[in-house]
């Protein structure tokens, strides 16, 4: 009998091989989105809602509404989160945090 962890690793590898890179990417994206939600709940939820209020004109805007705007892209969010804002505190975020928050906001917006 193979040890359980070795068996798990083997089956994950097998899945990755048969499903190909798209499977691996989908799994990575899902992890990013989950991390993004945890971060957003810790850092952004005092002000923003995550789909509870889809009105675009709410201030601060709902993340699902932000993510769904046609002009919202990973790049536009990255630029926003790296610059300072009049009405929003400048929260210091590292690259991985920014990437996961972007994944979360775009996922909420259906992108
Ligand atoms: C203290 C309240 C506050 C916190 C905390 C906060 N925000 Fe904001 N945020 C605002 C306000 C107010 C606006 C709208 C005014 C503006 O654009 O400056 C805004 C706007 C935004 C927008 C722009 C939406 C658009 O119109 O394009 C994004 C994206 C955003 N916030 C992301 C975040 C993220 C991610 C976090 C957590 C890391 C966060 N905010 C934390 C108050 C906050």
PDB file of N, CA, C and O in Angstrom, residues 23-61:
ATOM      1  N   UNK A  23      -6.817  22.646 -16.452  1.00  0.00           N
ATOM      2  CA  UNK A  23      -7.278  22.186 -15.144  1.00  0.00           C
ATOM      3  C   UNK A  23      -6.454  22.839 -14.041  1.00  0.00           C
ATOM      4  O   UNK A  23      -6.985  23.335 -13.055  1.00  0.00           O
ATOM      5  N   UNK A  24      -5.139  22.866 -14.234  1.00  0.00           N
ATOM      6  CA  UNK A  24      -4.262  23.458 -13.225  1.00  0.00           C
ATOM      7  C   UNK A  24      -4.582  24.944 -13.076  1.00  0.00           C
ATOM      8  O   UNK A  24      -4.701  25.462 -11.970  1.00  0.00           O
ATOM      9  N   UNK A  25      -4.778  25.633 -14.202  1.00  0.00           N
ATOM     10  CA  UNK A  25      -5.091  27.059 -14.135  1.00  0.00           C
ATOM     11  C   UNK A  25      -6.410  27.324 -13.433  1.00  0.00           C
ATOM     12  O   UNK A  25      -6.515  28.232 -12.620  1.00  0.00           O
ATOM     13  N   UNK A  26      -7.411  26.507 -13.753  1.00  0.00           N
ATOM     14  CA  UNK A  26      -8.711  26.699 -13.118  1.00  0.00           C
ATOM     15  C   UNK A  26      -8.581  26.524 -11.614  1.00  0.00           C
ATOM     16  O   UNK A  26      -9.142  27.305 -10.842  1.00  0.00           O
ATOM     17  N   UNK A  27      -7.809  25.528 -11.173  1.00  0.00           N
ATOM     18  CA  UNK A  27      -7.632  25.295  -9.745  1.00  0.00           C
ATOM     19  C   UNK A  27      -6.889  26.460  -9.103  1.00  0.00           C
ATOM     20  O   UNK A  27      -7.237  26.912  -8.016  1.00  0.00           O
ATOM     21  N   UNK A  28      -5.868  26.986  -9.796  1.00  0.00           N
ATOM     22  CA  UNK A  28      -5.124  28.132  -9.254  1.00  0.00           C
ATOM     23  C   UNK A  28      -6.019  29.356  -9.160  1.00  0.00           C
ATOM     24  O   UNK A  28      -5.983  30.082  -8.175  1.00  0.00           O
ATOM     25  N   UNK A  29      -6.826  29.591 -10.195  1.00  0.00           N
ATOM     26  CA  UNK A  29      -7.733  30.740 -10.181  1.00  0.00           C
ATOM     27  C   UNK A  29      -8.676  30.660  -8.991  1.00  0.00           C
ATOM     28  O   UNK A  29      -8.938  31.654  -8.319  1.00  0.00           O
ATOM     29  N   UNK A  30      -9.180  29.456  -8.747  1.00  0.00           N
ATOM     30  CA  UNK A  30     -10.127  29.279  -7.657  1.00  0.00           C
ATOM     31  C   UNK A  30      -9.472  29.604  -6.314  1.00  0.00           C
ATOM     32  O   UNK A  30     -10.087  30.232  -5.459  1.00  0.00           O
ATOM     33  N   UNK A  31      -8.220  29.201  -6.153  1.00  0.00           N
ATOM     34  CA  UNK A  31      -7.503  29.503  -4.922  1.00  0.00           C
ATOM     35  C   UNK A  31      -7.305  31.008  -4.777  1.00  0.00           C
ATOM     36  O   UNK A  31      -7.511  31.574  -3.705  1.00  0.00           O
ATOM     37  N   UNK A  32      -6.948  31.677  -5.875  1.00  0.00           N
ATOM     38  CA  UNK A  32      -6.768  33.132  -5.842  1.00  0.00           C
ATOM     39  C   UNK A  32      -8.060  33.828  -5.427  1.00  0.00           C
ATOM     40  O   UNK A  32      -8.052  34.747  -4.612  1.00  0.00           O
ATOM     41  N   UNK A  33      -9.172  33.398  -6.004  1.00  0.00           N
ATOM     42  CA  UNK A  33     -10.460  34.019  -5.693  1.00  0.00           C
ATOM     43  C   UNK A  33     -10.780  33.834  -4.208  1.00  0.00           C
ATOM     44  O   UNK A  33     -11.226  34.768  -3.531  1.00  0.00           O
ATOM     45  N   UNK A  34     -10.513  32.637  -3.673  1.00  0.00           N
ATOM     46  CA  UNK A  34     -10.798  32.377  -2.257  1.00  0.00           C
ATOM     47  C   UNK A  34      -9.921  33.230  -1.353  1.00  0.00           C
ATOM     48  O   UNK A  34     -10.383  33.786  -0.361  1.00  0.00           O
ATOM     49  N   UNK A  35      -8.639  33.331  -1.724  1.00  0.00           N
ATOM     50  CA  UNK A  35      -7.730  34.175  -0.935  1.00  0.00           C
ATOM     51  C   UNK A  35      -8.188  35.619  -0.990  1.00  0.00           C
ATOM     52  O   UNK A  35      -8.135  36.343  -0.004  1.00  0.00           O
ATOM     53  N   UNK A  36      -8.622  36.028  -2.181  1.00  0.00           N
ATOM     54  CA  UNK A  36      -9.095  37.398  -2.358  1.00  0.00           C
ATOM     55  C   UNK A  36     -10.287  37.699  -1.470  1.00  0.00           C
ATOM     56  O   UNK A  36     -10.379  38.768  -0.871  1.00  0.00           O
ATOM     57  N   UNK A  37     -11.198  36.747  -1.368  1.00  0.00           N
ATOM     58  CA  UNK A  37     -12.374  36.960  -0.527  1.00  0.00           C
ATOM     59  C   UNK A  37     -11.973  37.109   0.946  1.00  0.00           C
ATOM     60  O   UNK A  37     -12.476  37.993   1.644  1.00  0.00           O
ATOM     61  N   UNK A  38     -11.055  36.266   1.391  1.00  0.00           N
ATOM     62  CA  UNK A  38     -10.613  36.327   2.788  1.00  0.00           C
ATOM     63  C   UNK A  38      -9.966  37.691   3.070  1.00  0.00           C
ATOM     64  O   UNK A  38     -10.261  38.338   4.078  1.00  0.00           O
ATOM     65  N   UNK A  39      -9.115  38.126   2.143  1.00  0.00           N
ATOM     66  CA  UNK A  39      -8.462  39.433   2.287  1.00  0.00           C
ATOM     67  C   UNK A  39      -9.487  40.558   2.296  1.00  0.00           C
ATOM     68  O   UNK A  39      -9.419  41.484   3.109  1.00  0.00           O
ATOM     69  N   UNK A  40     -10.416  40.491   1.350  1.00  0.00           N
ATOM     70  CA  UNK A  40     -11.419  41.546   1.229  1.00  0.00           C
ATOM     71  C   UNK A  40     -12.275  41.610   2.495  1.00  0.00           C
ATOM     72  O   UNK A  40     -12.612  42.701   2.970  1.00  0.00           O
ATOM     73  N   UNK A  41     -12.601  40.435   3.050  1.00  0.00           N
ATOM     74  CA  UNK A  41     -13.393  40.438   4.278  1.00  0.00           C
ATOM     75  C   UNK A  41     -12.611  41.083   5.417  1.00  0.00           C
ATOM     76  O   UNK A  41     -13.173  41.782   6.251  1.00  0.00           O
ATOM     77  N   UNK A  42     -11.294  40.873   5.420  1.00  0.00           N
ATOM     78  CA  UNK A  42     -10.471  41.430   6.490  1.00  0.00           C
ATOM     79  C   UNK A  42     -10.201  42.922   6.282  1.00  0.00           C
ATOM     80  O   UNK A  42     -10.175  43.689   7.241  1.00  0.00           O
ATOM     81  N   UNK A  43      -9.990  43.341   5.029  1.00  0.00           N
ATOM     82  CA  UNK A  43      -9.476  44.696   4.783  1.00  0.00           C
ATOM     83  C   UNK A  43     -10.463  45.662   4.146  1.00  0.00           C
ATOM     84  O   UNK A  43     -10.299  46.875   4.264  1.00  0.00           O
ATOM     85  N   UNK A  44     -11.446  45.150   3.456  1.00  0.00           N
ATOM     86  CA  UNK A  44     -12.285  46.033   2.651  1.00  0.00           C
ATOM     87  C   UNK A  44     -13.743  46.068   3.106  1.00  0.00           C
ATOM     88  O   UNK A  44     -14.493  46.967   2.710  1.00  0.00           O
ATOM     89  N   UNK A  45     -14.154  45.074   3.908  1.00  0.00           N
ATOM     90  CA  UNK A  45     -15.581  44.906   4.212  1.00  0.00           C
ATOM     91  C   UNK A  45     -16.151  45.989   5.123  1.00  0.00           C
ATOM     92  O   UNK A  45     -17.367  46.129   5.219  1.00  0.00           O
ATOM     93  N   UNK A  46     -15.283  46.771   5.788  1.00  0.00           N
ATOM     94  CA  UNK A  46     -15.795  47.881   6.589  1.00  0.00           C
ATOM     95  C   UNK A  46     -16.547  48.855   5.696  1.00  0.00           C
ATOM     96  O   UNK A  46     -17.483  49.519   6.140  1.00  0.00           O
ATOM     97  N   UNK A  47     -16.102  48.975   4.463  1.00  0.00           N
ATOM     98  CA  UNK A  47     -16.675  49.970   3.564  1.00  0.00           C
ATOM     99  C   UNK A  47     -17.421  49.365   2.377  1.00  0.00           C
ATOM    100  O   UNK A  47     -18.455  49.872   1.979  1.00  0.00           O
ATOM    101  N   UNK A  48     -16.862  48.303   1.789  1.00  0.00           N
ATOM    102  CA  UNK A  48     -17.446  47.743   0.566  1.00  0.00           C
ATOM    103  C   UNK A  48     -18.316  46.533   0.855  1.00  0.00           C
ATOM    104  O   UNK A  48     -18.041  45.775   1.772  1.00  0.00           O
ATOM    105  N   UNK A  49     -19.332  46.319   0.007  1.00  0.00           N
ATOM    106  CA  UNK A  49     -20.117  45.091   0.045  1.00  0.00           C
ATOM    107  C   UNK A  49     -19.671  44.216  -1.130  1.00  0.00           C
ATOM    108  O   UNK A  49     -19.047  44.706  -2.066  1.00  0.00           O
ATOM    109  N   UNK A  50     -19.979  42.921  -1.044  1.00  0.00           N
ATOM    110  CA  UNK A  50     -19.499  41.982  -2.062  1.00  0.00           C
ATOM    111  C   UNK A  50     -20.663  41.327  -2.784  1.00  0.00           C
ATOM    112  O   UNK A  50     -20.831  40.118  -2.752  1.00  0.00           O
ATOM    113  N   UNK A  51     -21.501  42.113  -3.380  1.00  0.00           N
ATOM    114  CA  UNK A  51     -22.590  41.526  -4.143  1.00  0.00           C
ATOM    115  C   UNK A  51     -23.948  41.741  -3.486  1.00  0.00           C
ATOM    116  O   UNK A  51     -24.977  41.389  -4.045  1.00  0.00           O
ATOM    117  N   UNK A  52     -23.931  42.340  -2.294  1.00  0.00           N
ATOM    118  CA  UNK A  52     -25.190  42.566  -1.593  1.00  0.00           C
ATOM    119  C   UNK A  52     -25.924  43.788  -2.110  1.00  0.00           C
ATOM    120  O   UNK A  52     -27.125  43.941  -1.945  1.00  0.00           O
ATOM    121  N   UNK A  53     -25.168  44.651  -2.758  1.00  0.00           N
ATOM    122  CA  UNK A  53     -25.748  45.904  -3.226  1.00  0.00           C
ATOM    123  C   UNK A  53     -25.170  46.198  -4.592  1.00  0.00           C
ATOM    124  O   UNK A  53     -24.070  46.701  -4.715  1.00  0.00           O
ATOM    125  N   UNK A  54     -25.903  45.847  -5.615  1.00  0.00           N
ATOM    126  CA  UNK A  54     -25.342  45.910  -6.962  1.00  0.00           C
ATOM    127  C   UNK A  54     -25.426  47.296  -7.583  1.00  0.00           C
ATOM    128  O   UNK A  54     -25.098  47.466  -8.745  1.00  0.00           O
ATOM    129  N   UNK A  55     -25.863  48.270  -6.821  1.00  0.00           N
ATOM    130  CA  UNK A  55     -25.959  49.604  -7.415  1.00  0.00           C
ATOM    131  C   UNK A  55     -24.564  50.155  -7.656  1.00  0.00           C
ATOM    132  O   UNK A  55     -23.745  50.238  -6.740  1.00  0.00           O
ATOM    133  N   UNK A  56     -24.325  50.548  -8.874  1.00  0.00           N
ATOM    134  CA  UNK A  56     -23.016  51.056  -9.261  1.00  0.00           C
ATOM    135  C   UNK A  56     -22.732  52.397  -8.564  1.00  0.00           C
ATOM    136  O   UNK A  56     -21.590  52.747  -8.303  1.00  0.00           O
ATOM    137  N   UNK A  57     -23.806  53.152  -8.278  1.00  0.00           N
ATOM    138  CA  UNK A  57     -23.603  54.508  -7.757  1.00  0.00           C
ATOM    139  C   UNK A  57     -23.428  54.538  -6.243  1.00  0.00           C
ATOM    140  O   UNK A  57     -23.266  55.595  -5.650  1.00  0.00           O
ATOM    141  N   UNK A  58     -23.468  53.372  -5.584  1.00  0.00           N
ATOM    142  CA  UNK A  58     -23.247  53.355  -4.141  1.00  0.00           C
ATOM    143  C   UNK A  58     -21.805  53.796  -3.878  1.00  0.00           C
ATOM    144  O   UNK A  58     -20.906  53.511  -4.650  1.00  0.00           O
ATOM    145  N   UNK A  59     -21.587  54.498  -2.827  1.00  0.00           N
ATOM    146  CA  UNK A  59     -20.213  54.863  -2.473  1.00  0.00           C
ATOM    147  C   UNK A  59     -19.974  54.508  -1.010  1.00  0.00           C
ATOM    148  O   UNK A  59     -20.682  54.998  -0.140  1.00  0.00           O
ATOM    149  N   UNK A  60     -19.017  53.663  -0.712  1.00  0.00           N
ATOM    150  CA  UNK A  60     -18.136  52.954  -1.637  1.00  0.00           C
ATOM    151  C   UNK A  60     -18.908  51.929  -2.471  1.00  0.00           C
ATOM    152  O   UNK A  60     -19.866  51.341  -1.975  1.00  0.00           O
ATOM    153  N   UNK A  61     -18.464  51.725  -3.719  1.00  0.00           N
ATOM    154  CA  UNK A  61     -19.194  50.813  -4.606  1.00  0.00           C
ATOM    155  C   UNK A  61     -19.080  49.347  -4.193  1.00  0.00           C
ATOM    156  O   UNK A  61     -18.097  48.937  -3.601  1.00  0.00           O
TER     157      UNK A  61
END
